[in-house]
PDB file of C-alpha atoms in Angstrom:
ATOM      1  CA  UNK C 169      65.045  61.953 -26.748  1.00  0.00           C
ATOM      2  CA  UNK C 170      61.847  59.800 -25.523  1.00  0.00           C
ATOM      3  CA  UNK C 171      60.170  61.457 -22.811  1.00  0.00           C
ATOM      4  CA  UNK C 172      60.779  58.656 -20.147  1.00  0.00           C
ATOM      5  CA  UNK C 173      57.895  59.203 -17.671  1.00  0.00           C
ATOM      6  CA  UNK C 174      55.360  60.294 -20.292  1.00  0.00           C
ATOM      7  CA  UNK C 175      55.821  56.805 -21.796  1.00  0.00           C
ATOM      8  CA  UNK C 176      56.128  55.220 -18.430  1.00  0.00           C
ATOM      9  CA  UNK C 177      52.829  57.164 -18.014  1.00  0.00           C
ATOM     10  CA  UNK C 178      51.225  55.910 -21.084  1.00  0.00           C
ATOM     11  CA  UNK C 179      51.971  52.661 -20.320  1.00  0.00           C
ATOM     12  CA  UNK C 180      49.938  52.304 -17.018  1.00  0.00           C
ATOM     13  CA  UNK C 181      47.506  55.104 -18.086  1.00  0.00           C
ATOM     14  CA  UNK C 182      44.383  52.679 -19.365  1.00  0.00           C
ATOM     15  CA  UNK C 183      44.923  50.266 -16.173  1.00  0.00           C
ATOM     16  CA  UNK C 184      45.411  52.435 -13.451  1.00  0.00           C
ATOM     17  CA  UNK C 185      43.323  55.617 -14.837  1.00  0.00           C
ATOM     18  CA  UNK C 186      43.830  59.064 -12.325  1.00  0.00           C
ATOM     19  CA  UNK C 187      45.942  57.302 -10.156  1.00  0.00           C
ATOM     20  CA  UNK C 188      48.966  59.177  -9.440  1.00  0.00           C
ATOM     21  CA  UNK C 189      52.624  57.418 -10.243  1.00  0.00           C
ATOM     22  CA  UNK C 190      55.441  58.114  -7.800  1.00  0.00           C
ATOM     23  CA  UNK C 191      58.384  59.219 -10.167  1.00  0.00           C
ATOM     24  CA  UNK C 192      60.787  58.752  -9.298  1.00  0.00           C
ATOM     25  CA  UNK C 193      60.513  54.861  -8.308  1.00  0.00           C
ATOM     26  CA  UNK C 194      62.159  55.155  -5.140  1.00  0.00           C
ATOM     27  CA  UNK C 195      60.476  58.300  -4.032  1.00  0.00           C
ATOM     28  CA  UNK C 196      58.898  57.237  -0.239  1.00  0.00           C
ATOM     29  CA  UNK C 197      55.080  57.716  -0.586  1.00  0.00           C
ATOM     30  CA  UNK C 198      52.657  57.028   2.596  1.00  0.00           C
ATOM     31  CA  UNK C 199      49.162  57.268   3.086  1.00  0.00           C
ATOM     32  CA  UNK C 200      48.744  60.526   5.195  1.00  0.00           C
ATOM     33  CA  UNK C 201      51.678  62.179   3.495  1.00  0.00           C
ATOM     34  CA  UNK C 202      50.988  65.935   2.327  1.00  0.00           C
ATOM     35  CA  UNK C 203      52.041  66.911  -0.791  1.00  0.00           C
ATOM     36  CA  UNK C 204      52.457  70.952  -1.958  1.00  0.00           C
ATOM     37  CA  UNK C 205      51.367  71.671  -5.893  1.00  0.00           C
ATOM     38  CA  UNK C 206      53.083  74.952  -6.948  1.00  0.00           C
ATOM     39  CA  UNK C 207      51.891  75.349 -10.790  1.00  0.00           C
ATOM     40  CA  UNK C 208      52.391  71.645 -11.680  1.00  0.00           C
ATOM     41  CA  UNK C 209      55.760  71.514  -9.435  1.00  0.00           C
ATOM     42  CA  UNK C 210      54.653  68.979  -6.462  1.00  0.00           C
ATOM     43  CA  UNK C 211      57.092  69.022  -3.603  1.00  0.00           C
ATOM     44  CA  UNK C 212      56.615  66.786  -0.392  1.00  0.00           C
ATOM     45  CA  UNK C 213      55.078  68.991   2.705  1.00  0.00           C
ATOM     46  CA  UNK C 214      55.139  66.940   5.564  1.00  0.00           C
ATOM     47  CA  UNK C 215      52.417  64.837   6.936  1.00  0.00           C
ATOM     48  CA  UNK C 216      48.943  65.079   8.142  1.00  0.00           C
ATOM     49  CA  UNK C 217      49.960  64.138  11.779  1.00  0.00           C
ATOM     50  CA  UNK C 218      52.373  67.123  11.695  1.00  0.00           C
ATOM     51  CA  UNK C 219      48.964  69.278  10.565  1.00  0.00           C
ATOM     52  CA  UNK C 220      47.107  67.099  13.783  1.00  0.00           C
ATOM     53  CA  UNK C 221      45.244  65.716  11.753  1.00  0.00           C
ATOM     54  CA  UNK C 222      43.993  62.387  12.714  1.00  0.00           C
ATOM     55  CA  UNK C 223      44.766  59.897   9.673  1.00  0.00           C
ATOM     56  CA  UNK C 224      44.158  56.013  10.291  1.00  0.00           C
ATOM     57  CA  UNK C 225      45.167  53.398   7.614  1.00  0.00           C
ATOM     58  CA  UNK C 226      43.574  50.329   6.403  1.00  0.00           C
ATOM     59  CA  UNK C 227      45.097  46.871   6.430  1.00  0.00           C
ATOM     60  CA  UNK C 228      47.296  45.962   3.282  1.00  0.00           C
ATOM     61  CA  UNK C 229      44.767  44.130   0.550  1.00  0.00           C
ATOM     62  CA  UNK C 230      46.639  42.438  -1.715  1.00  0.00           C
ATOM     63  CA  UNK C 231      46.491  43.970  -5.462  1.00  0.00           C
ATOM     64  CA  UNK C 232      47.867  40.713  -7.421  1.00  0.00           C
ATOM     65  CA  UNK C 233      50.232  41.845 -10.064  1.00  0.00           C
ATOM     66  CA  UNK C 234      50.690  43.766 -13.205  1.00  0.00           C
ATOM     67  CA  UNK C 235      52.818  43.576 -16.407  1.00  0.00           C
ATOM     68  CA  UNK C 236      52.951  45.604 -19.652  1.00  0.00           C
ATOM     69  CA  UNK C 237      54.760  44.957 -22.403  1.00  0.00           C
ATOM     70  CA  UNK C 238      54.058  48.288 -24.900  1.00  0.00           C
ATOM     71  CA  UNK C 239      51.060  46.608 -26.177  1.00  0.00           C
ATOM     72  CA  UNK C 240      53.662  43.003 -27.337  1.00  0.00           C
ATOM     73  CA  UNK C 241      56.174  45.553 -28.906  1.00  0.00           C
ATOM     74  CA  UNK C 242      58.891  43.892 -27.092  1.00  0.00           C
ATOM     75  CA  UNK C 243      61.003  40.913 -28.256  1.00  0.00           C
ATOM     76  CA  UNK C 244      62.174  38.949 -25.624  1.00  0.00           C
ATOM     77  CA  UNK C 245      65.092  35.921 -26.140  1.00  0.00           C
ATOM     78  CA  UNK C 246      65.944  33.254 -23.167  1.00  0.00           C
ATOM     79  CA  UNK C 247      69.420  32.279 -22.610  1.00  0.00           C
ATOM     80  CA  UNK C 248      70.234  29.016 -20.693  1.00  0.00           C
ATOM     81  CA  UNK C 249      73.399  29.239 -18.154  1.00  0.00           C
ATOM     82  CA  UNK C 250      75.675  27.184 -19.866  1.00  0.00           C
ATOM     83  CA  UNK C 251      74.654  27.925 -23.436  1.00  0.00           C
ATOM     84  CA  UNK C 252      75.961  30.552 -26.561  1.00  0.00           C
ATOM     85  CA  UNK C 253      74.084  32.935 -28.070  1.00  0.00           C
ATOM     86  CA  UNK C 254      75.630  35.107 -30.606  1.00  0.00           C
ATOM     87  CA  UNK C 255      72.914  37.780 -30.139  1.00  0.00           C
ATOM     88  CA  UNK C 256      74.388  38.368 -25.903  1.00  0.00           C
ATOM     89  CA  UNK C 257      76.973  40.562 -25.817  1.00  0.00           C
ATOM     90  CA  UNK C 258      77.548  41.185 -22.546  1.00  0.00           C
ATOM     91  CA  UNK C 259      77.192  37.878 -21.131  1.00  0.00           C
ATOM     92  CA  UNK C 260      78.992  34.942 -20.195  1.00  0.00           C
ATOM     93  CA  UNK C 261      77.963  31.574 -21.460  1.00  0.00           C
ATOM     94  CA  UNK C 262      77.829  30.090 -17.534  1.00  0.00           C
ATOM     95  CA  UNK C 263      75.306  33.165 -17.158  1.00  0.00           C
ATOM     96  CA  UNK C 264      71.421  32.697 -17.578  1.00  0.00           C
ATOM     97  CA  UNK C 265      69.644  35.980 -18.735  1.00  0.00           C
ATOM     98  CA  UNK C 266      67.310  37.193 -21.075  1.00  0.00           C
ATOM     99  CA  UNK C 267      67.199  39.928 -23.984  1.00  0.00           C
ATOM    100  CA  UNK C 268      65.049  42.454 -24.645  1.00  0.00           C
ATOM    101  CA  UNK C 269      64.615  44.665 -27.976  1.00  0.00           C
ATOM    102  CA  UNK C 270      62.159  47.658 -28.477  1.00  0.00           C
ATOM    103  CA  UNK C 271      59.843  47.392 -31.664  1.00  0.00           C
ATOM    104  CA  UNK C 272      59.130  50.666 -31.162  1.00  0.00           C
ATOM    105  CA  UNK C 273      60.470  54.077 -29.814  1.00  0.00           C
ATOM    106  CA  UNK C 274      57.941  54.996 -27.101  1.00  0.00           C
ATOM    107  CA  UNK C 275      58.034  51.616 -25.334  1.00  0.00           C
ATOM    108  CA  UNK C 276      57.945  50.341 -22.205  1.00  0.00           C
ATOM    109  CA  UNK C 277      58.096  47.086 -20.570  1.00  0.00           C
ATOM    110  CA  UNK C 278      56.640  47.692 -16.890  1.00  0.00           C
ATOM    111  CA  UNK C 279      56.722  44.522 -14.083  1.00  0.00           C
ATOM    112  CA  UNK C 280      55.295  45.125 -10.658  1.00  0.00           C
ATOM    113  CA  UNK C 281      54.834  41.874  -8.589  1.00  0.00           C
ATOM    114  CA  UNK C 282      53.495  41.172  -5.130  1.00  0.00           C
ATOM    115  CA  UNK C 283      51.219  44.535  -4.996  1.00  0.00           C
ATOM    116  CA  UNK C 284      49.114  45.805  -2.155  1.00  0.00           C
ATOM    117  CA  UNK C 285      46.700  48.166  -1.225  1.00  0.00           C
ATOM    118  CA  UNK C 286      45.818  50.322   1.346  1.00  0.00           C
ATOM    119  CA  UNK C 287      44.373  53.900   2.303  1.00  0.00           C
ATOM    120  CA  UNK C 288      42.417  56.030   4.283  1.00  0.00           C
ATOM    121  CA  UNK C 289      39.479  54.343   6.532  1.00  0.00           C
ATOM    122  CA  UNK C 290      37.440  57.141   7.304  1.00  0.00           C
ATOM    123  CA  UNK C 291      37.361  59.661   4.253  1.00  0.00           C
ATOM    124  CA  UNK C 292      34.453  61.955   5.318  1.00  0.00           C
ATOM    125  CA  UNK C 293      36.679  62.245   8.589  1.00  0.00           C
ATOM    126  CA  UNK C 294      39.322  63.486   7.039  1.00  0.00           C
ATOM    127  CA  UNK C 295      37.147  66.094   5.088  1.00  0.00           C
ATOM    128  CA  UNK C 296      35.527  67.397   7.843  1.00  0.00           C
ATOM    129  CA  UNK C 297      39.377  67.839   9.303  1.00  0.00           C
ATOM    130  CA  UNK C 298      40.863  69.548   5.784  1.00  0.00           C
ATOM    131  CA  UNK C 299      37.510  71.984   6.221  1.00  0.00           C
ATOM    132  CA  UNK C 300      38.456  73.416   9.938  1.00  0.00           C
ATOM    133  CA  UNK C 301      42.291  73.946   8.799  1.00  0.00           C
ATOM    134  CA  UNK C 302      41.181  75.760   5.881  1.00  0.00           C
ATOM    135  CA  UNK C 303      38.703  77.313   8.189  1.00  0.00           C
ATOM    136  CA  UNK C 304      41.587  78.314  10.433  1.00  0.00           C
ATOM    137  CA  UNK C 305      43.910  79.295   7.714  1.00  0.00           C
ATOM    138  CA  UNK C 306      45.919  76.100   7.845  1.00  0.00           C
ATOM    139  CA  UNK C 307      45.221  74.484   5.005  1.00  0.00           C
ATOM    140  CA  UNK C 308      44.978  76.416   1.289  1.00  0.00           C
ATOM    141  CA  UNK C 309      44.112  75.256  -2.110  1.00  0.00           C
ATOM    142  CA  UNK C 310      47.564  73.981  -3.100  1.00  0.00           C
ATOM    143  CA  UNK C 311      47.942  71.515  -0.818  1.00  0.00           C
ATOM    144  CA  UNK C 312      47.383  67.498  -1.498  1.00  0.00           C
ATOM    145  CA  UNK C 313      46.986  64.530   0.970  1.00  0.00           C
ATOM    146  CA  UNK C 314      47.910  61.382   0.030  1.00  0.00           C
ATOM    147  CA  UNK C 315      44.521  58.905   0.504  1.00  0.00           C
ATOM    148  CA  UNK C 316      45.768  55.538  -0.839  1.00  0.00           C
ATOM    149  CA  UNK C 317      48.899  54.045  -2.234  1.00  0.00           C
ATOM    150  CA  UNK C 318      50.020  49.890  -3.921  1.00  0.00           C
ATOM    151  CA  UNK C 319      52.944  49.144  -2.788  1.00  0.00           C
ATOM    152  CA  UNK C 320      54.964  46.624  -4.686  1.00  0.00           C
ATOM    153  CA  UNK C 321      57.376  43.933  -3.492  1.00  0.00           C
ATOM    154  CA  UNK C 322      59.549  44.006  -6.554  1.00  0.00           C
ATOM    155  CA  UNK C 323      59.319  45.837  -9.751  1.00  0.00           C
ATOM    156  CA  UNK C 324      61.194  46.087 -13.143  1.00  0.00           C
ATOM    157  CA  UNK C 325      60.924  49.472 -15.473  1.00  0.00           C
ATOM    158  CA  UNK C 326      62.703  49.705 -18.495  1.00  0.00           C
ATOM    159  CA  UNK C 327      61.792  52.635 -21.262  1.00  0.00           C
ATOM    160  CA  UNK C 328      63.354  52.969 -24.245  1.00  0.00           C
ATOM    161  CA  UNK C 329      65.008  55.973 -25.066  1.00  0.00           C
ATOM    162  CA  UNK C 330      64.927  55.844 -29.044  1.00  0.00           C
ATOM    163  CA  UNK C 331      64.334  53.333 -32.008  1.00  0.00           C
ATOM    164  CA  UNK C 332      66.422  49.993 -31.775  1.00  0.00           C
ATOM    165  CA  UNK C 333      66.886  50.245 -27.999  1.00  0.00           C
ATOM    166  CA  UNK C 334      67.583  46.671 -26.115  1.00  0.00           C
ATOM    167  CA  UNK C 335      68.847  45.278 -22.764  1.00  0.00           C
ATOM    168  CA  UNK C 336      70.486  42.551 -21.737  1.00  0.00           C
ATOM    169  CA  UNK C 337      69.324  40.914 -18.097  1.00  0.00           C
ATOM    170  CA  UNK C 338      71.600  38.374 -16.381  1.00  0.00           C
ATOM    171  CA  UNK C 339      68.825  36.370 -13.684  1.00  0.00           C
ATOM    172  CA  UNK C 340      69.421  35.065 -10.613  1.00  0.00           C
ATOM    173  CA  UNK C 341      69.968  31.541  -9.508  1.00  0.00           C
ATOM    174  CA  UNK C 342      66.255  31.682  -8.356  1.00  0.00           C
ATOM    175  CA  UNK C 343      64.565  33.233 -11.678  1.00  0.00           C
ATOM    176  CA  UNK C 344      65.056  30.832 -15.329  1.00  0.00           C
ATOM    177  CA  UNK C 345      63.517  27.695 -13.814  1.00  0.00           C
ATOM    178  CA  UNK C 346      60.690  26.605 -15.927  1.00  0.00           C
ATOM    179  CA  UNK C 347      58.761  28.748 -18.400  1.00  0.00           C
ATOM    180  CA  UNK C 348      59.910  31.818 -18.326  1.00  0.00           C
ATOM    181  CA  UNK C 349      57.421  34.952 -18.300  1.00  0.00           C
ATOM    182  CA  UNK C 350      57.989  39.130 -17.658  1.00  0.00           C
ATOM    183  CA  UNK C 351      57.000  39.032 -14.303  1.00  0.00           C
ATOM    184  CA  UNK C 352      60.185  36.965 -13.525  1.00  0.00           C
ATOM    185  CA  UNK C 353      62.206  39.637 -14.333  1.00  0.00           C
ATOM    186  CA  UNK C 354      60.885  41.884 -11.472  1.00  0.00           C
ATOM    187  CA  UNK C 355      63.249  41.947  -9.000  1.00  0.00           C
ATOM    188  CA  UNK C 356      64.972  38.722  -9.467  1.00  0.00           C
ATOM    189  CA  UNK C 357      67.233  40.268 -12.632  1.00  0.00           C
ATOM    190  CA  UNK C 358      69.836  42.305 -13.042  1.00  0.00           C
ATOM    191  CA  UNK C 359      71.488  44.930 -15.602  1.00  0.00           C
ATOM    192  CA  UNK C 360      74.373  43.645 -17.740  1.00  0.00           C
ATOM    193  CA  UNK C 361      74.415  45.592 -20.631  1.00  0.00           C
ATOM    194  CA  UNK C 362      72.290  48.099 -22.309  1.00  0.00           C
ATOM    195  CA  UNK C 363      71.961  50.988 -25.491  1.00  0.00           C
ATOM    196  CA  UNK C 364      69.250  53.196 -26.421  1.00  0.00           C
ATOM    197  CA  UNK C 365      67.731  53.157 -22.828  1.00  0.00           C
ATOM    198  CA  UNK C 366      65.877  56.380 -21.160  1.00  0.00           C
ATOM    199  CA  UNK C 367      65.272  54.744 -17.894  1.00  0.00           C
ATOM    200  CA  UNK C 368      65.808  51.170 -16.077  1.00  0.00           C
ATOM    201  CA  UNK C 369      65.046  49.985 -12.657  1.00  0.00           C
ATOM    202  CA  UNK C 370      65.194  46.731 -11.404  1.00  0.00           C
ATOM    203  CA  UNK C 371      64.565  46.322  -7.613  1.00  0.00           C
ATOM    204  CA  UNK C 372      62.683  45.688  -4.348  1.00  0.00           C
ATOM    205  CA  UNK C 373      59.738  47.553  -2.313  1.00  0.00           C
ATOM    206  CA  UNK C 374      58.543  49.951  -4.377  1.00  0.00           C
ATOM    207  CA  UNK C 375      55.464  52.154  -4.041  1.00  0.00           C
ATOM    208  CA  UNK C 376      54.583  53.244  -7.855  1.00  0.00           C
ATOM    209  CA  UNK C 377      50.819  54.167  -7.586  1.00  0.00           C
ATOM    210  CA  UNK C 378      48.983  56.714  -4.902  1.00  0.00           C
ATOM    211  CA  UNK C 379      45.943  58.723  -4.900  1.00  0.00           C
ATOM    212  CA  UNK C 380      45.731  62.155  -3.515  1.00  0.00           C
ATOM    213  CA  UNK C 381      42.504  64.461  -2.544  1.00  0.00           C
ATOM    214  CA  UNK C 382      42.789  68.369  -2.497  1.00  0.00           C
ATOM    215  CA  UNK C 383      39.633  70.946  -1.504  1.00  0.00           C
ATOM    216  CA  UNK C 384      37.680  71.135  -4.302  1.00  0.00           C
ATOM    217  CA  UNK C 385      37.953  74.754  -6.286  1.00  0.00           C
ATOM    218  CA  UNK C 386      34.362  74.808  -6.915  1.00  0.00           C
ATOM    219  CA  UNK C 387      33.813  74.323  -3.122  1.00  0.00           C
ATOM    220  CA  UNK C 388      36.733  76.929  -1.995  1.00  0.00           C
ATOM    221  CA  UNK C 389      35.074  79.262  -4.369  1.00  0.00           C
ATOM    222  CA  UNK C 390      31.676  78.694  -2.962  1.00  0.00           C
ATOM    223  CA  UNK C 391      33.267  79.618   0.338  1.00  0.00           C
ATOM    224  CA  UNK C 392      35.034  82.412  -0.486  1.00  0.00           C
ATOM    225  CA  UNK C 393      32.167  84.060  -1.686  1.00  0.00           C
ATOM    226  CA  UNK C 394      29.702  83.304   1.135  1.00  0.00           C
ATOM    227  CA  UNK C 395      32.475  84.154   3.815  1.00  0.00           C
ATOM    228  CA  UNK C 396      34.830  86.436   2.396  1.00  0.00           C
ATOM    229  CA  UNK C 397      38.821  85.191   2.557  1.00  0.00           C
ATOM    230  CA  UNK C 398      40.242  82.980   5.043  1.00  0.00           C
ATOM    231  CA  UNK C 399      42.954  84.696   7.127  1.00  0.00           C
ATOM    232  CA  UNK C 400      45.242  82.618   9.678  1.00  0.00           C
ATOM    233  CA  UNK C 401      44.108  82.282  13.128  1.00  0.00           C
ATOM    234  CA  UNK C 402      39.827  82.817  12.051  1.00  0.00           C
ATOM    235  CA  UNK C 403      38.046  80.443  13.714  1.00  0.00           C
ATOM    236  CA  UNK C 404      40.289  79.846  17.032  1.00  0.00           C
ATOM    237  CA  UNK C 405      37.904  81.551  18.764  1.00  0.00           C
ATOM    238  CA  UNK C 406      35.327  84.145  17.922  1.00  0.00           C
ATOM    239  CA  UNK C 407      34.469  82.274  14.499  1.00  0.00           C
ATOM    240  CA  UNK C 408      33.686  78.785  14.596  1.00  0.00           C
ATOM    241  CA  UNK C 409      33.766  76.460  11.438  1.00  0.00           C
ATOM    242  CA  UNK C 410      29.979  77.119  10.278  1.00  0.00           C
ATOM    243  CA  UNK C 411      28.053  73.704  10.918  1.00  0.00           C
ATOM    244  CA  UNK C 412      26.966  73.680   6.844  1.00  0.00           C
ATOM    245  CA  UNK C 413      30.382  73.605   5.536  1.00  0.00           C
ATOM    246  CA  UNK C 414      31.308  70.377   8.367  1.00  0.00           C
ATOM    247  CA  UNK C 415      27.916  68.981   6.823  1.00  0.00           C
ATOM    248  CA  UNK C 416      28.877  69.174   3.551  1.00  0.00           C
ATOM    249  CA  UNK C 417      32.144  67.324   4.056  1.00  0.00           C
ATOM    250  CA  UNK C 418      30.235  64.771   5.852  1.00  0.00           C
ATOM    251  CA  UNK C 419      27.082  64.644   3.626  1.00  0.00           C
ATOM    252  CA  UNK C 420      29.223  64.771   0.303  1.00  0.00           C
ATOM    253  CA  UNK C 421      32.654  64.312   0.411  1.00  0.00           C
ATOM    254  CA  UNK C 422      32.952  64.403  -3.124  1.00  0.00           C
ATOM    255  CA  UNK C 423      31.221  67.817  -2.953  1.00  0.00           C
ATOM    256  CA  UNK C 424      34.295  69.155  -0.881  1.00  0.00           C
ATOM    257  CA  UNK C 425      37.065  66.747  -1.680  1.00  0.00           C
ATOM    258  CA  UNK C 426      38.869  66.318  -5.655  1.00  0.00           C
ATOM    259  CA  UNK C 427      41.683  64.628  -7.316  1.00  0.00           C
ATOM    260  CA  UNK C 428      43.402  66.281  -9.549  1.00  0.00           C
ATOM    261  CA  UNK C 429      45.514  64.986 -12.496  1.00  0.00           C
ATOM    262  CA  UNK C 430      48.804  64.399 -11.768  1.00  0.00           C
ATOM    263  CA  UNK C 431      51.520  67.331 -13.265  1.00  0.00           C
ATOM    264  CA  UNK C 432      54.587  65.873 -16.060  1.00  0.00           C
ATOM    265  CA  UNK C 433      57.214  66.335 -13.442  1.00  0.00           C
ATOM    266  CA  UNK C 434      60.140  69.069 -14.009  1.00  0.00           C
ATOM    267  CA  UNK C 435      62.718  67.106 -14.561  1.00  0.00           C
ATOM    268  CA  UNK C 436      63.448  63.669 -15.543  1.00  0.00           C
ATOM    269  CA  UNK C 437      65.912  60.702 -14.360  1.00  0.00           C
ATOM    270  CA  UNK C 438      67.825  59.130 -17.528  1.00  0.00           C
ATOM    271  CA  UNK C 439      69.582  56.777 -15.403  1.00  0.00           C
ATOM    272  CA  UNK C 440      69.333  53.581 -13.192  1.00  0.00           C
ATOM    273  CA  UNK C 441      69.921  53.767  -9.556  1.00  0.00           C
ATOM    274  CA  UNK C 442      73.637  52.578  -8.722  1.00  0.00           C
ATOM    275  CA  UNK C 443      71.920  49.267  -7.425  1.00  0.00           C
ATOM    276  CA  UNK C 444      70.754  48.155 -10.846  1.00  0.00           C
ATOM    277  CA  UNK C 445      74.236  47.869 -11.903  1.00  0.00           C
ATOM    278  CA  UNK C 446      75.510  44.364 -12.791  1.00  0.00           C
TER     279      UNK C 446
END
């Protein structure tokens, strides 16, 4: 069995680099979210605002959109409403749709249309903040906050499960006029029939990418040595956040602030959401 986010992974690895992808789709990601990392196991931990921590987000940008195809290892075959095909199975003939075969076992076709962009405006700010709740033993090394997410206004995700796998879309009335291309399938398709299939989504408002920040280790270590542990409650009151570690997060963020590579995630869906259903 095909390893469905580790090809889903693979697929938007060489576009979208360290960017984190939500998994699964329909997970609710926001900038300013805080995220817990427990050995690889990431669990969501509130928000910034519940930490009072100041977190202001810039205006949607928009991001275009983005298609992969497992590198043209998918077959794809247009059926007219009205028309026979021998090769549809689970299709009428007064139904348009469109089918899709796997060359190859790790595949993936991947769809994201009408993307944005947005994240945090003031990034040394939000150092300088992460430094005094770590100061004041509110903060620790195992905690994430979520900087910048793409949003997507429709999406379509389909991984093949094994060798030979294939799907059969029925479109809408609004998708299948004029040349038809990938991206038309995001959002504006639907699930008739299916085999061989380790995950499929087809749907609407979708956040698949963010980017999170943690302290660095390098930087906590530094700290730890110069000042000895952190315990909850320092720096209320007789020990004030020392002015070169609030310099540092505003002189270098980078110097305070990393992002990690995302974890595989502990388990896996195998199936669509009950939406995707024809």
């Amino acid at each position: 069995m095909v390893e469905a986010f580790a090809v889903y992974r693979d697929a938007l690895r060489e576009a979208w680099g360290d960017w984190w992808l939500t998994w699964p789709l329909l997970q609710d990601v926001a900038v300013g979210d805080v995220l817990h990392d427990a050995r690889g196991s990431v669990r969501t931990a509130g928000t910034l605002g519940d930490r009072r921590i100041t977190c202001e987000e810039t205006a949607p940008a928009a991001r275009g959109s983005f298609v992969y195809d497992a590198g043209g290892g998918v077959d794809l075959r247009f059926k007219a409403s009205g028309a026979t095909d021998p090769l549809f199975s689970a299709l009428v003939d007064a139904d348009a749709g469109v089918l899709l075969r796997f060359a190859r076992e790790r595949a993936a076709l991947v769809a994201y249309r009408g993307m944005t962009g947005s994240g945090v405006t003031d990034t040394r700010a939000l150092a300088r903040a992460l430094v005094r709740r770590y100061w004041e033993g509110r903060w620790d090394a195992e905690l994430l906050a979520v900087t910048e997410v793409v949003r997507a206004e429709a999406a379509a995700v389909l991984v093949a499960a094994g060798a030979g796998a294939a799907v059969e879309l029925r479109l809408t009335t609004s998708a299948g006029v004029g040349p038809l291309s990938l991206l038309d399938l995001a959002g504006a398709a639907r699930i008739a029939g299916s085999r061989h299939l380790g995950f499929q989504w087809i749907g609407a408002s979708v956040t698949p990418l963010h980017r999170v920040v943690r302290l660095r280790t390098t930087w906590l270590g530094g700290v730890r040595e110069e000042y000895g542990p952190v315990q909850p409650g320092r720096g209320l009151d007789a020990e004030p956040v020392p002015p070169l570690l609030l310099e540092q997060a505003g002189d270098d963020t980078a110097a305070v602030l990393e992002s990690p590579p995302q974890p595989l995630p502990a388990a896996e869906p195998t199936t669509a959401p009950a939406q995707d259903a024809p």
